[in-house]
Short mmCIF file of C-alpha atoms and ligand atoms in Angstrom, two decimals:
data_model
loop_
_atom_site.label_atom_id
_atom_site.label_comp_id
_atom_site.label_asym_id
_atom_site.label_seq_id
_atom_site.Cartn_x
_atom_site.Cartn_y
_atom_site.Cartn_z
CA UNK B 102 -0.09 -0.26 0.09
CA UNK B 103 3.19 2.50 1.24
CA UNK B 104 4.79 1.91 -1.89
CA UNK B 105 1.48 4.03 -4.23
CA UNK B 106 1.73 6.69 -1.92
CA UNK B 107 3.34 10.27 -2.08
CA UNK B 108 6.67 10.11 -0.82
CA UNK B 109 6.22 14.10 0.32
CA UNK B 110 3.62 15.54 2.44
CA UNK B 111 4.11 19.38 2.03
CA UNK B 112 2.13 20.71 5.59
CA UNK B 113 3.73 20.49 8.87
CA UNK B 114 2.65 17.72 10.83
CA UNK B 115 2.65 18.46 14.74
CA UNK B 116 1.26 14.90 16.09
CA UNK B 117 2.47 11.51 15.92
CA UNK B 118 1.10 7.88 17.01
CA UNK B 119 3.96 5.50 17.48
CA UNK B 120 2.19 2.27 17.15
CA UNK B 121 4.46 -0.79 19.45
CA UNK B 122 3.17 -4.88 19.07
CA UNK B 123 0.28 -5.72 17.42
CA UNK B 124 0.16 -2.31 16.36
CA UNK B 125 1.57 -1.93 13.15
CA UNK B 126 -1.07 0.38 11.57
CA UNK B 127 -4.17 2.45 12.92
CA UNK B 128 -7.33 0.87 11.90
CA UNK B 129 -9.76 3.10 10.22
CA UNK B 130 -7.25 5.81 8.94
CA UNK B 131 -6.37 5.87 4.74
CA UNK B 132 -2.68 7.02 4.93
CA UNK B 133 -2.39 9.98 2.34
CA UNK B 134 1.17 9.79 2.02
CA UNK B 135 4.54 7.77 3.46
CA UNK B 136 7.33 9.51 4.12
CA UNK B 137 11.11 8.64 5.10
CA UNK B 138 13.35 11.44 6.31
CA UNK B 139 17.16 10.84 6.45
CA UNK B 140 18.25 12.04 9.27
CA UNK B 141 21.72 12.23 11.10
CA UNK B 142 21.37 8.64 13.03
CA UNK B 143 19.84 7.08 10.02
CA UNK B 144 16.81 6.24 8.69
CA UNK B 145 12.95 5.87 10.61
CA UNK B 146 11.95 1.92 11.40
CA UNK B 147 9.24 2.33 8.74
CA UNK B 148 8.18 4.62 6.48
CA UNK B 149 6.23 7.41 8.62
CA UNK B 150 2.47 6.90 7.49
CA UNK B 151 0.27 10.43 7.51
CA UNK B 152 -2.81 10.15 7.78
CA UNK B 153 -5.74 12.49 8.53
CA UNK B 154 -8.02 13.04 11.38
CA UNK B 155 -10.80 15.44 11.35
CA UNK B 156 -8.65 17.14 8.04
CA UNK B 157 -5.55 17.49 10.38
CA UNK B 158 -2.45 15.06 8.81
CA UNK B 159 -1.32 12.64 11.85
CA UNK B 160 2.00 10.98 11.50
CA UNK B 161 2.09 7.42 12.42
CA UNK B 162 5.18 4.72 13.05
CA UNK B 163 4.96 1.55 13.74
CA UNK B 164 8.34 1.10 15.88
CA UNK B 165 9.96 -2.48 14.97
CA UNK B 166 8.89 -1.74 11.98
CA UNK B 167 5.87 -2.54 9.20
CA UNK B 168 6.76 -6.33 9.74
CA UNK B 169 8.15 -6.74 12.98
CA UNK B 170 11.00 -7.29 11.97
CA UNK B 171 13.25 -5.03 14.49
CA UNK B 172 14.07 -5.87 17.84
CA UNK B 173 13.67 -3.54 20.78
CA UNK B 174 17.36 -3.46 20.91
CA UNK B 175 17.40 -2.93 17.63
CA UNK B 176 14.50 -0.07 17.23
CA UNK B 177 16.91 3.15 15.72
CA UNK B 178 15.30 5.23 18.41
CA UNK B 179 17.58 8.30 17.52
CA UNK B 180 16.09 8.61 13.68
CA UNK B 181 12.92 7.89 14.37
CA UNK B 182 12.65 10.96 16.92
CA UNK B 183 14.50 12.49 14.91
CA UNK B 184 12.12 12.12 11.64
CA UNK B 185 9.41 13.04 13.41
CA UNK B 186 10.32 15.89 14.80
CA UNK B 187 11.68 17.07 10.99
CA UNK B 188 7.89 16.53 10.04
CA UNK B 189 6.91 19.27 12.97
CA UNK B 190 5.70 16.78 15.10
CA UNK B 191 5.94 18.03 19.05
CA UNK B 192 3.20 15.61 20.13
CA UNK B 193 3.90 12.35 20.23
CA UNK B 194 1.59 9.08 21.94
CA UNK B 195 3.62 6.24 22.08
CA UNK B 196 1.72 2.52 22.47
CA UNK B 197 3.57 -0.11 23.91
CA UNK B 198 2.56 -3.97 25.23
CA UNK B 199 3.21 -4.52 28.66
CA UNK B 200 3.62 -7.40 31.19
CA UNK B 201 1.60 -6.30 34.21
CA UNK B 202 3.50 -6.62 37.72
CA UNK B 203 0.19 -5.69 39.62
CA UNK B 204 -2.41 -7.65 40.43
CA UNK B 205 -4.70 -4.93 40.11
CA UNK B 206 -3.71 -4.58 36.21
CA UNK B 207 -5.15 -6.93 34.21
CA UNK B 208 -4.49 -8.42 31.04
CA UNK B 209 -6.80 -5.64 28.43
CA UNK B 210 -6.58 -2.65 31.30
CA UNK B 211 -4.28 0.20 29.74
CA UNK B 212 -1.72 2.21 31.62
CA UNK B 213 -0.51 5.35 31.81
CA UNK B 214 2.44 5.28 33.19
CA UNK B 215 4.57 8.74 35.18
CA UNK B 216 7.62 7.20 36.21
CA UNK B 217 10.20 4.87 34.04
CA UNK B 218 13.45 2.71 36.00
CA UNK B 219 15.84 1.91 33.93
CA UNK B 220 16.82 -1.94 32.88
CA UNK B 221 18.34 -1.51 29.90
CA UNK B 222 21.84 -2.52 29.24
CA UNK B 223 23.25 0.67 27.76
CA UNK B 224 23.69 -1.07 24.08
CA UNK B 225 21.20 1.82 23.00
CA UNK B 226 22.07 4.54 21.37
CA UNK B 227 20.31 7.25 23.81
CA UNK B 228 21.40 10.65 23.20
CA UNK B 229 21.55 12.56 20.92
CA UNK B 230 24.12 15.22 22.39
CA UNK B 231 27.25 13.57 22.11
CA UNK B 232 30.45 13.63 19.81
CA UNK B 233 31.85 17.14 20.89
CA UNK B 234 28.31 18.52 22.23
CA UNK B 235 27.32 17.58 25.70
CA UNK B 236 23.65 18.25 26.69
CA UNK B 237 21.85 16.77 30.10
CA UNK B 238 18.41 17.25 29.83
CA UNK B 239 15.87 17.28 32.96
CA UNK B 240 14.20 13.75 33.28
CA UNK B 241 12.61 13.70 36.79
CA UNK B 242 9.24 13.34 34.97
CA UNK B 243 9.76 11.82 31.67
CA UNK B 244 6.51 11.76 30.48
CA UNK B 245 3.83 14.49 29.99
CA UNK B 246 1.63 15.36 32.41
CA UNK B 247 -0.84 17.47 30.64
CA UNK B 248 -0.88 14.75 27.43
CA UNK B 249 -1.35 12.71 30.05
CA UNK B 250 -4.36 14.65 31.26
CA UNK B 251 -6.42 14.44 28.16
CA UNK B 252 -5.80 10.64 27.48
CA UNK B 253 -7.61 10.39 30.95
CA UNK B 254 -10.48 12.26 29.81
CA UNK B 255 -10.76 9.66 27.12
CA UNK B 256 -11.28 6.84 29.57
CA UNK B 257 -15.14 6.44 28.32
CA UNK B 258 -14.06 5.93 25.06
CA UNK B 259 -13.23 2.16 25.92
CA UNK B 260 -15.22 -0.54 25.92
CA UNK B 261 -15.68 -4.05 27.30
CA UNK B 262 -17.02 -5.01 30.56
CA UNK B 263 -14.68 -3.83 33.29
CA UNK B 264 -11.44 -2.57 31.24
CA UNK B 265 -9.89 0.40 33.51
CA UNK B 266 -7.37 3.19 32.25
CA UNK B 267 -4.88 3.04 35.07
CA UNK B 268 -3.30 6.69 35.68
CA UNK B 269 0.22 6.63 36.97
CA UNK B 270 2.69 3.74 37.74
CA UNK B 271 6.02 2.86 36.88
CA UNK B 272 7.05 1.16 34.03
CA UNK B 273 10.21 -1.27 33.98
CA UNK B 274 12.08 -0.97 30.57
CA UNK B 275 14.08 -4.36 30.29
CA UNK B 276 16.53 -4.58 27.74
CA UNK B 277 15.30 -7.77 26.21
CA UNK B 278 14.72 -9.67 23.98
CA UNK B 279 14.40 -12.65 26.30
CA UNK B 280 11.13 -12.16 29.39
CA UNK B 281 12.69 -11.65 32.73
CA UNK B 282 13.71 -14.00 35.32
CA UNK B 283 11.05 -14.69 38.20
CA UNK B 284 13.67 -12.96 40.35
CA UNK B 285 13.96 -10.35 37.94
CA UNK B 286 10.41 -9.70 37.99
CA UNK B 287 9.42 -10.00 42.12
CA UNK B 288 12.48 -7.73 42.11
CA UNK B 289 10.50 -5.31 40.04
CA UNK B 290 7.72 -5.63 41.89
CA UNK B 291 9.45 -5.26 45.28
CA UNK B 292 10.55 -1.77 43.88
CA UNK B 293 7.01 -0.75 43.30
CA UNK B 294 7.16 -1.53 39.24
CA UNK B 295 3.76 -1.83 38.16
CA UNK B 296 4.15 -2.47 34.34
CA UNK B 297 6.87 -4.13 32.05
CA UNK B 298 8.20 -3.70 28.54
CA UNK B 299 11.33 -3.46 26.27
CA UNK B 300 10.48 -0.04 24.98
CA UNK B 301 9.87 2.85 27.09
CA UNK B 302 13.74 3.78 26.61
CA UNK B 303 15.13 5.49 25.42
CA UNK B 304 12.53 6.50 23.26
CA UNK B 305 11.40 8.70 26.45
CA UNK B 306 14.61 10.45 27.06
CA UNK B 307 15.25 10.92 23.47
CA UNK B 308 11.20 13.26 22.92
CA UNK B 309 12.67 14.54 25.83
CA UNK B 310 15.75 15.86 24.18
CA UNK B 311 13.71 16.66 21.21
CA UNK B 312 11.48 18.67 23.00
CA UNK B 313 8.91 16.93 22.31
CA UNK B 314 5.65 16.34 24.72
CA UNK B 315 5.73 12.22 24.96
CA UNK B 316 2.86 10.03 26.72
CA UNK B 317 3.38 6.19 26.48
CA UNK B 318 0.11 4.43 26.75
CA UNK B 319 0.60 0.62 27.56
CA UNK B 320 -1.71 -1.97 27.09
CA UNK B 321 -1.04 -5.26 29.55
CA UNK B 322 -1.16 -8.36 27.73
CA UNK B 323 0.35 -10.82 30.62
CA UNK B 324 1.42 -11.05 34.35
CA UNK B 325 4.84 -11.58 33.39
CA UNK B 326 5.94 -14.66 35.34
CA UNK B 327 5.46 -13.50 38.85
CA UNK B 328 2.07 -14.72 38.97
CA UNK B 329 2.70 -18.78 38.29
CA UNK B 330 2.58 -19.37 42.11
CA UNK B 331 -0.85 -18.05 42.49
CA UNK B 332 -2.07 -20.19 39.29
CA UNK B 333 -1.30 -17.85 36.25
CA UNK B 334 1.28 -18.87 33.22
CA UNK B 335 3.92 -17.29 32.43
CA UNK B 336 4.06 -14.94 29.87
CA UNK B 337 5.02 -15.94 26.30
CA UNK B 338 4.58 -13.86 22.70
CA UNK B 339 1.72 -16.01 21.98
CA UNK B 340 -0.31 -14.86 24.86
CA UNK B 341 1.36 -11.32 24.45
CA UNK B 342 -0.73 -11.36 20.53
CA UNK B 343 -3.56 -12.72 21.58
CA UNK B 344 -4.77 -10.08 24.19
CA UNK B 345 -3.21 -7.37 21.34
CA UNK B 346 -5.75 -8.70 19.23
CA UNK B 347 -8.49 -8.75 21.47
CA UNK B 348 -7.42 -4.94 21.95
CA UNK B 349 -6.59 -3.88 18.91
CA UNK B 350 -10.63 -2.02 19.25
CA UNK B 351 -9.96 -0.53 22.14
CA UNK B 352 -6.79 1.16 21.06
CA UNK B 353 -8.50 2.36 17.99
CA UNK B 354 -11.34 4.21 20.28
CA UNK B 355 -9.31 5.40 22.67
CA UNK B 356 -6.39 7.09 19.72
CA UNK B 357 -9.51 8.45 18.04
CA UNK B 358 -11.14 9.65 21.13
CA UNK B 359 -7.27 10.95 21.82
CA UNK B 360 -6.42 12.71 18.50
CA UNK B 361 -10.17 14.61 18.64
CA UNK B 362 -9.15 16.22 22.15
CA UNK B 363 -5.28 17.06 20.74
CA UNK B 364 -7.06 18.57 17.12
CA UNK B 365 -9.29 20.96 18.85
CA UNK B 366 -8.15 24.72 18.43
CA UNK B 367 -7.75 25.09 22.56
CA UNK B 368 -5.19 22.60 22.30
CA UNK B 369 -2.75 24.22 19.75
CA UNK B 370 -0.76 25.43 22.35
CA UNK B 371 -0.11 22.12 24.26
CA UNK B 372 0.26 19.98 20.87
CA UNK B 373 2.79 22.31 19.70
CA UNK B 374 4.81 21.30 23.15
CA UNK B 375 5.24 25.44 23.91
CA UNK B 376 5.62 24.06 27.27
CA UNK B 377 9.09 22.46 26.66
CA UNK B 378 10.11 24.67 24.00
CA UNK B 379 13.91 25.88 24.85
CA UNK B 380 14.12 22.85 27.25
CA UNK B 381 17.22 21.87 25.51
CA UNK B 382 18.62 24.84 24.12
CA UNK B 383 19.12 25.82 28.01
CA UNK B 384 20.70 22.32 28.48
CA UNK B 385 23.35 22.39 25.90
CA UNK B 386 23.87 25.79 24.51
CA UNK B 387 25.75 26.56 27.81
CA UNK B 388 27.72 23.33 27.94
CA UNK B 389 30.46 22.91 25.70
CA UNK B 390 32.48 25.92 25.26
CA UNK B 391 32.97 27.01 21.48
CA UNK B 392 36.21 26.64 20.99
CA UNK B 393 35.40 22.65 22.63
CA UNK B 394 32.48 21.96 19.95
CA UNK B 395 32.61 19.61 17.24
CA UNK B 396 30.88 21.03 13.88
CA UNK B 397 29.67 17.47 12.90
CA UNK B 398 28.30 17.15 16.50
CA UNK B 399 27.11 21.00 15.95
CA UNK B 400 25.25 20.02 12.97
CA UNK B 401 23.45 16.90 13.55
CA UNK B 402 21.68 19.24 16.60
CA UNK B 403 20.99 21.67 13.89
CA UNK B 404 19.04 19.02 12.13
CA UNK B 405 16.86 19.23 15.25
CA UNK B 406 16.64 22.78 16.11
CA UNK B 407 17.26 24.42 12.56
CA UNK B 408 18.92 28.02 13.63
CA UNK B 409 20.08 26.38 17.09
CA UNK B 410 23.73 28.09 16.95
CA UNK B 411 22.48 31.88 15.64
CA UNK B 412 21.90 33.65 18.98
C1 LIG X 233 5.84 -9.20 21.93
S1 LIG X 233 6.29 -9.37 23.80
C2 LIG X 233 7.53 -8.11 23.68
C3 LIG X 233 7.47 -6.81 23.58
O1 LIG X 233 6.20 -5.93 22.70
C4 LIG X 233 6.54 -5.24 23.67
O2 LIG X 233 6.66 -4.17 22.44
P1 LIG X 233 6.27 -2.43 22.42
O3 LIG X 233 6.76 -1.58 23.68
O4 LIG X 233 6.61 -1.99 21.01
O5 LIG X 233 4.68 -2.83 22.08
C5 LIG X 233 7.88 -5.20 24.26
O6 LIG X 233 8.51 -3.75 24.65
C6 LIG X 233 8.49 -5.96 23.86
O7 LIG X 233 9.34 -4.92 22.96
N1 ADE X 234 6.09 -9.67 30.20
C1 ADE X 234 6.53 -8.59 29.58
N2 ADE X 234 8.28 -8.61 29.61
C2 ADE X 234 8.87 -7.26 28.81
N3 ADE X 234 8.19 -6.85 27.79
C3 ADE X 234 6.68 -7.31 27.44
N4 ADE X 234 5.72 -7.13 26.57
C4 ADE X 234 4.12 -7.34 27.23
N5 ADE X 234 5.05 -8.44 27.96
C5 ADE X 234 6.01 -8.44 27.91
#
């Protein structure tokens, strides 16, 4: 389908949806273009589809590629975030299939986390600011509370007996691609983890560096492996895919309602992430003295923020 679509799109696109496992497209939307920006960090996981929602263009990117051929540690997160920003994107709604670490978060439930525990192993490129330009952005609250509120206000769009949208909670981001051991799963519970995935990082960190408003919507597909002793089954891929298929209707309802809200005139400043504007500028510009800056690294930063070094 993407092959016959225009490969350019000449209007800025401010909102993006990143689809994860079991969500390589969003049902009900007909793409009007498929663009593949070439960034200083390479090309994104897949062509970015431009969809129209009530006349507003929306970017859709499949994190693991069109056919789920990219493992969590191989996702080109820097290219993904840089490519979205280059199209004009300032708000990202990122979907993720997660294991539940808490009894009350049932498979099929949705979770809007507000914290992350990093259990990746440092093998994924995780910053734009390196190689001769240093920057330290704040990451105390890794998700966007304002976007989270918008998603919360759309909870009623979901269907199904007892399906819940939990607000707040901690997503543990593990390295994978293997699932956790039972000892690890129990340890994450003892740390207060709510859900677990392999995708929140470095995506959320890079979104912050790129001054994007970023919120992950987690969809619980399993109880990982901690619940085995209480009669539960250990997570496997079939279980994840089964619940994702069952959940895709709700994902569609929720994303439709969230986009309706975000596209409202009154949310223009929010969607443009005015509240993050300048945060990376402050974190980068004053760190590395001009005489220590590497022109190549400066050029890469310039791709993210055109005109960054001019004043
Ligand atoms: C197939 S289970 C593990 C896989 O599922 C999640 O993917 P995503 O976050 O992209 O929905 C998890 O993070 C792992 O990558
Ligand atoms: N149990 C689990 N661990 C890590 N990532 C997951 N994605 C879905 N279920 C998961």
